[in-house]
Coordinates of C-alpha atoms in Angstrom, one line a residue:
Chain A
M107 CA 0.1 0.3 -0.1
I108 CA 2.6 2.3 1.0
P109 CA 4.8 3.6 -2.1
D110 CA 8.5 2.8 -2.6
L111 CA 10.1 5.7 -0.8
G112 CA 13.6 4.1 -1.2
K113 CA 16.4 5.2 0.8
Y114 CA 14.2 8.5 2.1
A115 CA 11.6 6.7 3.6
V116 CA 12.4 7.7 7.0
T117 CA 12.5 11.6 5.6
V118 CA 9.2 11.5 3.9
L119 CA 7.3 9.6 7.1
S120 CA 8.9 11.8 9.5
A121 CA 7.9 15.2 7.7
Y122 CA 4.1 13.7 7.0
G123 CA 4.2 12.3 10.8
A124 CA 5.3 15.9 12.3
S125 CA 3.0 17.6 10.0
I126 CA 0.0 15.7 10.9
V127 CA 0.4 15.5 14.6
L128 CA 0.9 19.5 14.7
L129 CA -2.3 19.9 12.3
I130 CA -4.4 17.3 14.4
G131 CA -3.4 19.0 17.9
L132 CA -4.0 22.6 17.0
V133 CA -7.7 21.1 15.8
L134 CA -8.2 19.4 18.9
I135 CA -7.1 22.3 21.2
S136 CA -8.9 24.4 19.3
L137 CA -12.2 22.3 19.5
R138 CA -11.6 21.7 23.5
A139 CA -11.0 25.5 24.1
G140 CA -14.2 26.1 21.8
R141 CA -16.4 23.9 24.0
K142 CA -14.8 25.1 27.2
A143 CA -15.8 28.6 26.4
R144 CA -19.3 27.8 25.4
R145 CA -19.8 26.0 28.7
A146 CA -18.5 28.7 30.7
L147 CA -20.8 31.3 28.6
E148 CA -23.9 29.0 29.2
A149 CA -23.2 28.8 32.9
V150 CA -22.8 32.7 33.6
E151 CA -26.1 33.5 31.4
T152 CA -27.9 30.7 33.3
R153 CA -26.9 32.3 36.6
R154 CA -27.8 35.6 35.5
E155 CA -31.3 34.4 34.4
I156 CA -32.0 32.8 37.8
K157 CA -31.0 36.0 39.2
D158 CA -33.2 38.1 37.3
E159 CA -36.2 35.9 37.8
A160 CA -35.6 35.9 41.6
Chain B
M22 CA -26.1 43.4 0.0
A23 CA -24.9 43.3 3.7
S24 CA -21.8 45.7 4.2
I25 CA -19.0 43.7 5.7
W26 CA -19.0 45.7 8.7
E27 CA -22.2 44.3 10.1
Y28 CA -20.0 41.2 11.0
A29 CA -18.2 43.6 13.5
N30 CA -21.2 42.8 15.3
P31 CA -20.2 40.0 17.4
V32 CA -23.9 38.3 17.4
K33 CA -24.1 38.8 13.7
F34 CA -20.7 37.4 13.5
L35 CA -21.3 34.3 15.7
R36 CA -24.6 33.7 14.0
T37 CA -23.1 33.8 10.4
S38 CA -19.9 31.9 11.6
E39 CA -21.9 28.7 12.8
K40 CA -23.9 28.6 9.4
V41 CA -20.6 28.7 7.3
L42 CA -18.2 26.5 9.6
P43 CA -19.9 23.1 9.0
V44 CA -19.2 23.5 5.1
L45 CA -15.8 24.8 5.7
W46 CA -14.6 21.9 8.1
V47 CA -15.8 19.3 5.6
L48 CA -14.5 21.2 2.6
A49 CA -11.1 21.5 4.4
G50 CA -10.8 18.0 5.6
A51 CA -12.0 16.5 1.9
C52 CA -9.0 18.8 0.3
L53 CA -6.4 18.1 2.8
V54 CA -7.4 14.0 2.5
I55 CA -7.7 14.0 -1.4
G56 CA -4.6 16.2 -1.8
L57 CA -2.3 14.5 0.7
I58 CA -3.5 10.9 -0.7
W59 CA -2.8 12.2 -4.4
G60 CA 0.5 13.4 -3.5
F61 CA 1.5 10.7 -1.4
F62 CA 0.4 7.6 -3.6
F63 CA 0.0 8.6 -7.0
T64 CA 2.6 11.0 -7.8
P65 CA 6.2 9.9 -9.1
D66 CA 9.4 10.3 -7.6
D67 CA 11.3 13.6 -8.8
Y68 CA 14.2 12.8 -10.9
R69 CA 16.6 14.6 -8.9
Q70 CA 15.0 14.8 -5.4
G71 CA 13.5 11.2 -5.3
S72 CA 10.6 10.5 -2.9
T73 CA 11.5 13.5 -1.0
V74 CA 9.4 15.5 -3.4
K75 CA 6.3 14.4 -1.7
I76 CA 7.2 16.6 1.3
I77 CA 6.2 19.7 -1.0
Y78 CA 2.5 19.1 -0.5
L79 CA 2.9 20.0 3.3
H80 CA 5.7 22.2 3.2
V81 CA 4.5 24.6 0.2
P82 CA 1.1 24.9 1.6
A83 CA 2.2 25.6 5.4
A84 CA 4.5 28.1 4.2
L85 CA 1.8 30.0 2.2
M86 CA 0.0 29.9 5.2
A87 CA 2.4 31.3 7.7
I88 CA 3.0 34.2 5.6
N89 CA -0.7 34.7 4.7
A90 CA -1.9 34.3 8.0
W91 CA 0.3 37.1 9.4
L92 CA -1.2 39.4 6.5
M93 CA -4.5 38.7 7.5
M94 CA -3.6 39.4 11.2
L95 CA -1.9 42.8 9.8
V96 CA -5.7 43.6 8.0
A97 CA -7.3 42.8 11.2
S98 CA -5.1 44.9 13.4
L99 CA -5.4 47.6 11.3
I100 CA -9.1 47.6 11.0
W101 CA -8.8 47.3 15.0
L102 CA -6.7 50.6 15.3
V103 CA -8.6 52.6 12.6
R104 CA -12.3 51.7 13.4
R105 CA -12.1 49.9 16.9
H106 CA -14.3 46.7 16.1
H107 CA -13.6 44.2 18.8
V108 CA -14.3 41.3 16.2
S109 CA -11.4 42.2 14.2
A110 CA -9.0 42.4 17.1
L111 CA -10.1 39.1 18.2
A112 CA -10.0 37.7 14.8
A113 CA -6.0 38.7 14.7
K114 CA -5.5 37.2 18.2
A115 CA -7.4 33.8 17.2
A116 CA -5.2 33.6 13.9
A117 CA -1.9 33.6 15.7
P118 CA -1.8 30.4 17.0
V119 CA -2.7 28.8 13.5
G120 CA -0.2 31.0 11.9
V121 CA 2.5 29.7 14.3
T122 CA 1.6 26.1 13.8
M123 CA 1.9 26.7 10.0
T124 CA 5.3 28.5 10.4
L125 CA 6.7 25.6 12.4
I126 CA 5.4 22.8 9.9
A127 CA 7.2 24.9 7.3
L128 CA 10.4 25.0 9.2
V129 CA 10.1 21.3 10.5
T130 CA 9.6 19.8 7.3
G131 CA 12.1 22.5 5.6
A132 CA 14.6 20.9 7.8
I133 CA 13.8 17.3 7.4
W134 CA 13.5 18.0 3.7
G135 CA 16.9 19.9 3.7
Q136 CA 19.1 17.2 5.4
P137 CA 19.5 14.8 2.7
M138 CA 19.0 17.4 -0.2
W139 CA 21.6 20.3 1.0
G140 CA 23.2 18.2 3.6
T141 CA 22.4 20.0 6.4
W142 CA 19.2 20.6 8.8
W143 CA 19.7 24.3 9.0
A144 CA 21.6 27.1 7.0
W145 CA 21.4 31.0 7.9
D146 CA 20.0 31.2 4.4
P147 CA 17.8 34.3 3.6
R148 CA 14.6 32.8 3.6
L149 CA 15.3 30.2 6.5
T150 CA 16.3 33.1 8.6
S151 CA 13.4 35.3 7.8
F152 CA 11.1 32.3 8.5
L153 CA 12.5 31.9 11.9
I154 CA 12.2 35.5 12.8
L155 CA 8.4 35.0 11.7
F156 CA 7.9 32.1 13.9
L157 CA 9.5 34.3 16.9
F158 CA 7.3 37.4 16.1
Y159 CA 4.5 35.1 16.4
L160 CA 5.5 33.7 19.7
G161 CA 6.0 37.2 20.7
Y162 CA 2.6 38.5 19.5
M163 CA 0.8 35.6 21.6
A164 CA 2.9 36.3 24.6
L165 CA 1.9 39.9 24.3
W166 CA -1.7 39.2 24.1
A167 CA -1.2 37.1 27.2
A168 CA 0.8 39.4 29.4
I169 CA -1.6 42.3 29.2
E170 CA -4.6 42.3 31.3
D171 CA -6.4 45.0 29.7
P172 CA -7.9 43.7 26.6
D173 CA -8.1 47.1 24.5
S174 CA -4.4 47.8 25.7
A175 CA -3.6 44.3 24.4
A176 CA -5.1 44.9 21.3
D177 CA -3.5 48.2 20.5
L178 CA 0.1 46.7 21.5
T179 CA -0.5 43.8 19.6
S180 CA -1.4 45.6 16.3
V181 CA 1.7 47.6 16.6
L182 CA 3.6 44.5 17.0
C183 CA 1.8 43.0 13.8
L184 CA 2.6 46.3 12.0
V185 CA 6.3 45.7 12.6
G186 CA 6.3 41.9 11.9
S187 CA 4.9 42.3 8.5
V188 CA 8.1 43.3 7.5
F189 CA 9.5 40.0 8.3
A190 CA 6.4 38.4 6.7
V191 CA 7.2 40.1 3.3
L192 CA 10.8 39.6 3.5
S193 CA 10.0 35.6 4.2
R194 CA 8.2 35.8 0.9
Y195 CA 10.6 37.7 -1.2
A196 CA 13.8 36.8 0.6
V197 CA 15.0 34.7 -2.1
L198 CA 14.2 37.3 -5.0
F199 CA 16.0 40.2 -2.8
W200 CA 19.3 38.0 -1.8
N201 CA 20.4 36.0 -4.8
Q202 CA 22.3 33.8 -2.6
G203 CA 21.6 30.8 0.1
L204 CA 20.2 27.4 -0.3
H205 CA 16.6 27.7 -0.7
Q206 CA 15.2 27.4 -4.1
G207 CA 13.2 30.3 -6.0
A208 CA 9.1 30.1 -6.0
S209 CA 7.5 26.6 -6.4
L210 CA 4.3 28.2 -7.7
S211 CA 4.6 31.3 -10.0
L212 CA 2.4 33.1 -12.7
D213 CA 5.6 32.4 -15.1
K214 CA 4.8 28.5 -16.2
E215 CA 8.5 28.0 -16.7
E216 CA 9.2 28.7 -13.0
N217 CA 6.6 26.2 -11.9
V218 CA 6.5 22.2 -11.0
A219 CA 5.6 20.1 -13.3
D220 CA 1.9 19.6 -13.7
V221 CA 2.0 15.8 -12.0
F222 CA 3.1 17.5 -8.8
Y223 CA 1.4 21.1 -9.2
L224 CA -2.1 19.5 -9.5
P225 CA -2.3 17.6 -6.0
L226 CA -0.4 20.6 -4.6
L227 CA -3.1 23.4 -5.5
V228 CA -5.6 20.9 -4.1
C229 CA -3.3 20.8 -0.6
I230 CA -3.0 24.4 -0.7
A231 CA -6.7 24.6 -1.0
G232 CA -7.2 22.6 1.6
F233 CA -4.7 24.5 4.1
V234 CA -6.4 27.7 3.1
L235 CA -10.0 26.3 4.0
L236 CA -8.7 24.7 7.2
F237 CA -7.0 28.4 8.1
L238 CA -10.4 29.8 7.7
A239 CA -12.3 27.0 9.7
L240 CA -9.9 27.5 12.6
V241 CA -10.1 31.5 12.5
L242 CA -13.7 31.8 12.3
Y243 CA -14.4 28.8 15.2
R244 CA -11.4 30.4 17.4
T245 CA -12.5 33.9 16.9
G246 CA -16.1 32.7 18.2
T247 CA -14.1 31.2 21.2
E248 CA -12.6 34.5 21.9
I249 CA -16.0 36.5 21.6
R250 CA -17.6 34.0 24.1
L251 CA -14.7 34.3 26.3
R252 CA -14.8 38.2 26.2
R253 CA -18.6 38.2 26.9
T254 CA -18.3 35.8 29.9
Q255 CA -15.5 38.0 31.4
A256 CA -17.8 41.0 30.9
L257 CA -20.9 39.2 32.6
I258 CA -18.5 38.3 35.3
R259 CA -17.6 41.6 36.0
R260 CA -21.1 42.9 35.7
E261 CA -22.1 40.4 38.5
A262 CA -19.0 41.2 40.8
A263 CA -20.1 45.0 40.1
R264 CA -23.8 44.3 41.3
A265 CA -22.3 42.2 44.5

């Protein structure tokens, strides 16, 4: 399945490995921070609504 | 037609980005998967560089986005300085971690590619050096945002830093032309067809570039939304504290 990369196999695979790890890491960190921010805002807004009703 | 300034309203920005983001994520993922599989599995080796030519599908798009992310931050910073739209300052802040990752990918893949081709991981070549300085500017920009508590002062100072750093973003792009020396080759993509890489490498490269551009847009929109929510949360908490 993997093409014959010859004597440069380690070079090519390490470049792909490092880049894919960095890209996936960036996406995951962004999604996690986004979810956390959304939850924090919802919590504050809910607290505010409860106080306003009371 | 809606004016672009309508998106300076955080609510309008969030509403629009929520609609656009699913499409952007899917298109970015599709282009990246198709481009990288095409480039890695279905393109031949180069007659001089062998299979290392496959690194081009990561190195060139990442380098392009490293420079263009900074230019996008420059435009957003100028909008902040001139029109004081908070969303534009937050968009610049949101783009920095994406830009620094792209710069890091370009530096790492460049070093890995350079070792077998030039016989060294690193050389103080004009393009490599200006890219390293651009990377340091990204780190400085993010550190400045983190170090200043007042968000408007942070936006002002980081905007000025962005203007200064733009010199290096432009140098990174044109270093090869300014100084006709160093190891790094000229542009892989050019309006001059003679300078371009061969079509067999060019087409999957274009798909990968499209993937990187779309991923950048998706990440910046998403992260700007996150910054807007964080800012709103802080404002509500401050209001609560003032009432108590």
